[in-house]
Amino acid sequence: MSQSAGRNPLLLAGFVIAFTLVLGAAAWELNRVVNPPPAVVSALCPAAPSGHPVANAQHSFTTAPQTALQAGKIYTATLCTTRGVIKIVLRAGVAPQTVNTFIFLADSGYYDGLTFHRVCPNPTDSTCPTGISLHTAQGGDPAGNGTGRGPGFVIPDETPQGTYTTGTVALARPSNSDGSKIANSSGGQFFIDTGNNNLSPDYNLFGDVVSGLAVAQRLQKGDTIFWIATESVTAPVSSPSPAVSAAPGAASPSPSPAPSPSPS
């Protein structure tokens, strides 16, 4: 009895310590769920610019942003992704409302931490059409699956200048039940044409990949957009301003319809 009584305090202390450790581990895991740690930025990207990535970025706005584009400026966007860096020159001259909104969302951190939720072709992804050739990497949905209709306002349709050739960038656009496109319904989702696509001219074309096309072509479903940063430079005097003219090499829209890369 005396030996048993002597061990009880030690056993009790052991139980208390074990219970404390279990409780602490559970609390730590709960905190990770409620406040997940930031994604590890790809080593293939440069250091994030000031202000990025934005934690807990705003994904819903009550009104569209005011126009902030300036004449005589060339606007670019740099995307840091799981596969590396993609740089895009934005077509401010032919899609000013689209570019203005994209810059606003990117600068606010809207895209930081989102994913490419749809990358075609992909035989295992039911949202990728079968029987036709579609080469796109689509991202920018806070819901992460293409169903999101953010950012709380819509971007008006802007007639695309050119076709959806390799390296062009356009806004996704939702469809009606009959497959036709809903007018003036684009939001924050965008797609990169990773190959030539024979799409009807239903999607606002607003940019061209100028470096990192191979990176875009390696993207896989679920890859992360760690951050998107934009910048502007003064256009050379000898060149027309992209704020008032079309991007070089633009062609007429393709009249041939094809299945849509819009969110389903």
PDB file of C-alpha atoms in Angstrom, residues 28-153:
ATOM      1  CA  TRP A  28      -2.028  24.161 -32.671  1.00  0.00           C
ATOM      2  CA  GLU A  29      -3.764  22.164 -35.404  1.00  0.00           C
ATOM      3  CA  LEU A  30      -7.008  24.122 -34.929  1.00  0.00           C
ATOM      4  CA  ASN A  31      -5.080  27.360 -35.286  1.00  0.00           C
ATOM      5  CA  ARG A  32      -3.580  26.090 -38.553  1.00  0.00           C
ATOM      6  CA  VAL A  33      -7.088  25.395 -39.854  1.00  0.00           C
ATOM      7  CA  VAL A  34      -8.512  28.750 -38.755  1.00  0.00           C
ATOM      8  CA  ASN A  35      -5.389  30.726 -39.691  1.00  0.00           C
ATOM      9  CA  PRO A  36      -3.575  28.685 -42.322  1.00  0.00           C
ATOM     10  CA  PRO A  37       0.088  29.543 -42.873  1.00  0.00           C
ATOM     11  CA  PRO A  38       0.914  31.393 -46.103  1.00  0.00           C
ATOM     12  CA  ALA A  39       1.821  29.257 -49.071  1.00  0.00           C
ATOM     13  CA  VAL A  40       5.524  28.831 -49.646  1.00  0.00           C
ATOM     14  CA  VAL A  41       6.464  31.030 -52.584  1.00  0.00           C
ATOM     15  CA  SER A  42       8.161  29.255 -55.446  1.00  0.00           C
ATOM     16  CA  ALA A  43      11.947  29.466 -55.403  1.00  0.00           C
ATOM     17  CA  LEU A  44      11.653  30.174 -59.133  1.00  0.00           C
ATOM     18  CA  CYS A  45      10.188  33.620 -58.376  1.00  0.00           C
ATOM     19  CA  PRO A  46      12.044  36.798 -57.410  1.00  0.00           C
ATOM     20  CA  ALA A  47      11.467  38.410 -54.039  1.00  0.00           C
ATOM     21  CA  ALA A  48       7.886  39.584 -53.735  1.00  0.00           C
ATOM     22  CA  PRO A  49       7.430  43.298 -54.366  1.00  0.00           C
ATOM     23  CA  SER A  50       6.395  45.583 -51.533  1.00  0.00           C
ATOM     24  CA  GLY A  51       2.816  44.927 -50.481  1.00  0.00           C
ATOM     25  CA  HIS A  52       2.683  41.355 -51.784  1.00  0.00           C
ATOM     26  CA  PRO A  53       1.545  38.764 -51.083  1.00  0.00           C
ATOM     27  CA  VAL A  54      -1.521  40.161 -49.341  1.00  0.00           C
ATOM     28  CA  ALA A  55      -2.877  38.008 -46.536  1.00  0.00           C
ATOM     29  CA  ASN A  56      -6.664  37.781 -46.269  1.00  0.00           C
ATOM     30  CA  ALA A  57      -7.126  39.965 -49.337  1.00  0.00           C
ATOM     31  CA  GLN A  58     -10.522  41.445 -50.109  1.00  0.00           C
ATOM     32  CA  HIS A  59     -12.448  39.444 -52.720  1.00  0.00           C
ATOM     33  CA  SER A  60     -15.691  41.387 -52.884  1.00  0.00           C
ATOM     34  CA  PHE A  61     -16.188  45.052 -53.714  1.00  0.00           C
ATOM     35  CA  THR A  62     -19.357  47.111 -53.881  1.00  0.00           C
ATOM     36  CA  THR A  63     -18.374  49.187 -56.915  1.00  0.00           C
ATOM     37  CA  ALA A  64     -16.043  48.993 -59.877  1.00  0.00           C
ATOM     38  CA  PRO A  65     -12.786  50.938 -59.591  1.00  0.00           C
ATOM     39  CA  GLN A  66     -12.433  54.394 -61.055  1.00  0.00           C
ATOM     40  CA  THR A  67     -10.341  54.714 -64.182  1.00  0.00           C
ATOM     41  CA  ALA A  68      -6.685  55.136 -63.272  1.00  0.00           C
ATOM     42  CA  LEU A  69      -4.953  54.469 -66.606  1.00  0.00           C
ATOM     43  CA  GLN A  70      -2.765  57.245 -67.955  1.00  0.00           C
ATOM     44  CA  ALA A  71      -2.126  58.097 -71.570  1.00  0.00           C
ATOM     45  CA  GLY A  72       1.396  57.412 -72.748  1.00  0.00           C
ATOM     46  CA  LYS A  73       1.961  54.534 -70.307  1.00  0.00           C
ATOM     47  CA  ILE A  74       2.731  50.870 -70.980  1.00  0.00           C
ATOM     48  CA  TYR A  75       1.309  48.578 -68.312  1.00  0.00           C
ATOM     49  CA  THR A  76       2.654  45.152 -67.423  1.00  0.00           C
ATOM     50  CA  ALA A  77       1.802  42.423 -64.938  1.00  0.00           C
ATOM     51  CA  THR A  78       4.190  39.906 -63.396  1.00  0.00           C
ATOM     52  CA  LEU A  79       2.741  36.631 -62.111  1.00  0.00           C
ATOM     53  CA  CYS A  80       4.630  34.520 -59.593  1.00  0.00           C
ATOM     54  CA  THR A  81       3.329  30.949 -59.862  1.00  0.00           C
ATOM     55  CA  THR A  82       4.204  27.470 -58.703  1.00  0.00           C
ATOM     56  CA  ARG A  83       6.024  26.896 -62.006  1.00  0.00           C
ATOM     57  CA  GLY A  84       7.811  30.234 -62.173  1.00  0.00           C
ATOM     58  CA  VAL A  85       7.326  33.763 -63.471  1.00  0.00           C
ATOM     59  CA  ILE A  86       5.034  34.904 -66.287  1.00  0.00           C
ATOM     60  CA  LYS A  87       5.169  38.481 -67.551  1.00  0.00           C
ATOM     61  CA  ILE A  88       2.287  40.026 -69.462  1.00  0.00           C
ATOM     62  CA  VAL A  89       2.030  43.291 -71.378  1.00  0.00           C
ATOM     63  CA  LEU A  90      -1.494  44.620 -70.905  1.00  0.00           C
ATOM     64  CA  ARG A  91      -3.521  45.947 -73.838  1.00  0.00           C
ATOM     65  CA  ALA A  92      -4.648  49.167 -72.241  1.00  0.00           C
ATOM     66  CA  GLY A  93      -5.416  50.755 -75.600  1.00  0.00           C
ATOM     67  CA  VAL A  94      -8.008  48.253 -76.796  1.00  0.00           C
ATOM     68  CA  ALA A  95      -9.362  46.916 -73.505  1.00  0.00           C
ATOM     69  CA  PRO A  96      -9.049  49.857 -71.089  1.00  0.00           C
ATOM     70  CA  GLN A  97     -11.830  48.840 -68.703  1.00  0.00           C
ATOM     71  CA  THR A  98     -10.545  45.284 -68.483  1.00  0.00           C
ATOM     72  CA  VAL A  99      -6.951  46.393 -67.908  1.00  0.00           C
ATOM     73  CA  ASN A 100      -7.975  49.024 -65.384  1.00  0.00           C
ATOM     74  CA  THR A 101      -9.919  46.456 -63.376  1.00  0.00           C
ATOM     75  CA  PHE A 102      -7.215  43.787 -63.624  1.00  0.00           C
ATOM     76  CA  ILE A 103      -4.621  46.244 -62.313  1.00  0.00           C
ATOM     77  CA  PHE A 104      -6.941  47.285 -59.477  1.00  0.00           C
ATOM     78  CA  LEU A 105      -7.551  43.679 -58.430  1.00  0.00           C
ATOM     79  CA  ALA A 106      -3.898  42.677 -58.744  1.00  0.00           C
ATOM     80  CA  ASP A 107      -2.689  45.686 -56.753  1.00  0.00           C
ATOM     81  CA  SER A 108      -5.252  44.989 -54.015  1.00  0.00           C
ATOM     82  CA  GLY A 109      -3.921  41.435 -53.635  1.00  0.00           C
ATOM     83  CA  TYR A 110      -7.113  39.866 -54.981  1.00  0.00           C
ATOM     84  CA  TYR A 111      -5.175  37.176 -56.865  1.00  0.00           C
ATOM     85  CA  ASP A 112      -2.531  36.477 -54.201  1.00  0.00           C
ATOM     86  CA  GLY A 113      -2.805  32.853 -53.117  1.00  0.00           C
ATOM     87  CA  LEU A 114      -5.491  31.847 -55.625  1.00  0.00           C
ATOM     88  CA  THR A 115      -4.987  28.960 -58.023  1.00  0.00           C
ATOM     89  CA  PHE A 116      -5.266  27.897 -61.628  1.00  0.00           C
ATOM     90  CA  HIS A 117      -8.392  25.835 -61.147  1.00  0.00           C
ATOM     91  CA  ARG A 118      -8.778  24.765 -64.773  1.00  0.00           C
ATOM     92  CA  VAL A 119      -5.948  23.760 -67.100  1.00  0.00           C
ATOM     93  CA  CYS A 120      -6.828  22.192 -70.449  1.00  0.00           C
ATOM     94  CA  PRO A 121      -6.340  19.817 -72.105  1.00  0.00           C
ATOM     95  CA  ASN A 122      -6.832  17.462 -69.187  1.00  0.00           C
ATOM     96  CA  PRO A 123      -8.673  14.172 -69.747  1.00  0.00           C
ATOM     97  CA  THR A 124      -9.382  13.870 -66.011  1.00  0.00           C
ATOM     98  CA  ASP A 125     -11.026  17.305 -65.736  1.00  0.00           C
ATOM     99  CA  SER A 126     -14.691  17.213 -66.723  1.00  0.00           C
ATOM    100  CA  THR A 127     -14.710  20.975 -67.305  1.00  0.00           C
ATOM    101  CA  CYS A 128     -12.283  20.581 -70.214  1.00  0.00           C
ATOM    102  CA  PRO A 129     -14.145  19.866 -73.460  1.00  0.00           C
ATOM    103  CA  THR A 130     -13.568  16.645 -75.311  1.00  0.00           C
ATOM    104  CA  GLY A 131     -13.337  16.251 -79.051  1.00  0.00           C
ATOM    105  CA  ILE A 132     -11.757  19.662 -79.651  1.00  0.00           C
ATOM    106  CA  SER A 133      -8.377  21.204 -78.993  1.00  0.00           C
ATOM    107  CA  LEU A 134      -8.454  23.685 -76.118  1.00  0.00           C
ATOM    108  CA  HIS A 135      -5.228  24.927 -74.546  1.00  0.00           C
ATOM    109  CA  THR A 136      -5.844  27.250 -71.613  1.00  0.00           C
ATOM    110  CA  ALA A 137      -4.788  27.864 -68.019  1.00  0.00           C
ATOM    111  CA  GLN A 138      -7.591  29.578 -66.124  1.00  0.00           C
ATOM    112  CA  GLY A 139      -7.354  31.109 -62.674  1.00  0.00           C
ATOM    113  CA  GLY A 140      -8.438  33.943 -60.435  1.00  0.00           C
ATOM    114  CA  ASP A 141     -11.464  32.396 -58.731  1.00  0.00           C
ATOM    115  CA  PRO A 142     -11.609  32.915 -54.940  1.00  0.00           C
ATOM    116  CA  ALA A 143     -13.850  29.832 -54.746  1.00  0.00           C
ATOM    117  CA  GLY A 144     -11.065  27.819 -56.363  1.00  0.00           C
ATOM    118  CA  ASN A 145     -13.286  25.811 -58.704  1.00  0.00           C
ATOM    119  CA  GLY A 146     -14.615  28.192 -61.341  1.00  0.00           C
ATOM    120  CA  THR A 147     -17.981  28.793 -59.699  1.00  0.00           C
ATOM    121  CA  GLY A 148     -17.051  32.115 -58.133  1.00  0.00           C
ATOM    122  CA  ARG A 149     -18.624  35.181 -59.687  1.00  0.00           C
ATOM    123  CA  GLY A 150     -16.546  37.820 -57.899  1.00  0.00           C
ATOM    124  CA  PRO A 151     -15.367  40.498 -57.428  1.00  0.00           C
ATOM    125  CA  GLY A 152     -18.802  41.973 -56.706  1.00  0.00           C
ATOM    126  CA  PHE A 153     -19.053  43.917 -59.962  1.00  0.00           C
TER     127      PHE A 153
END
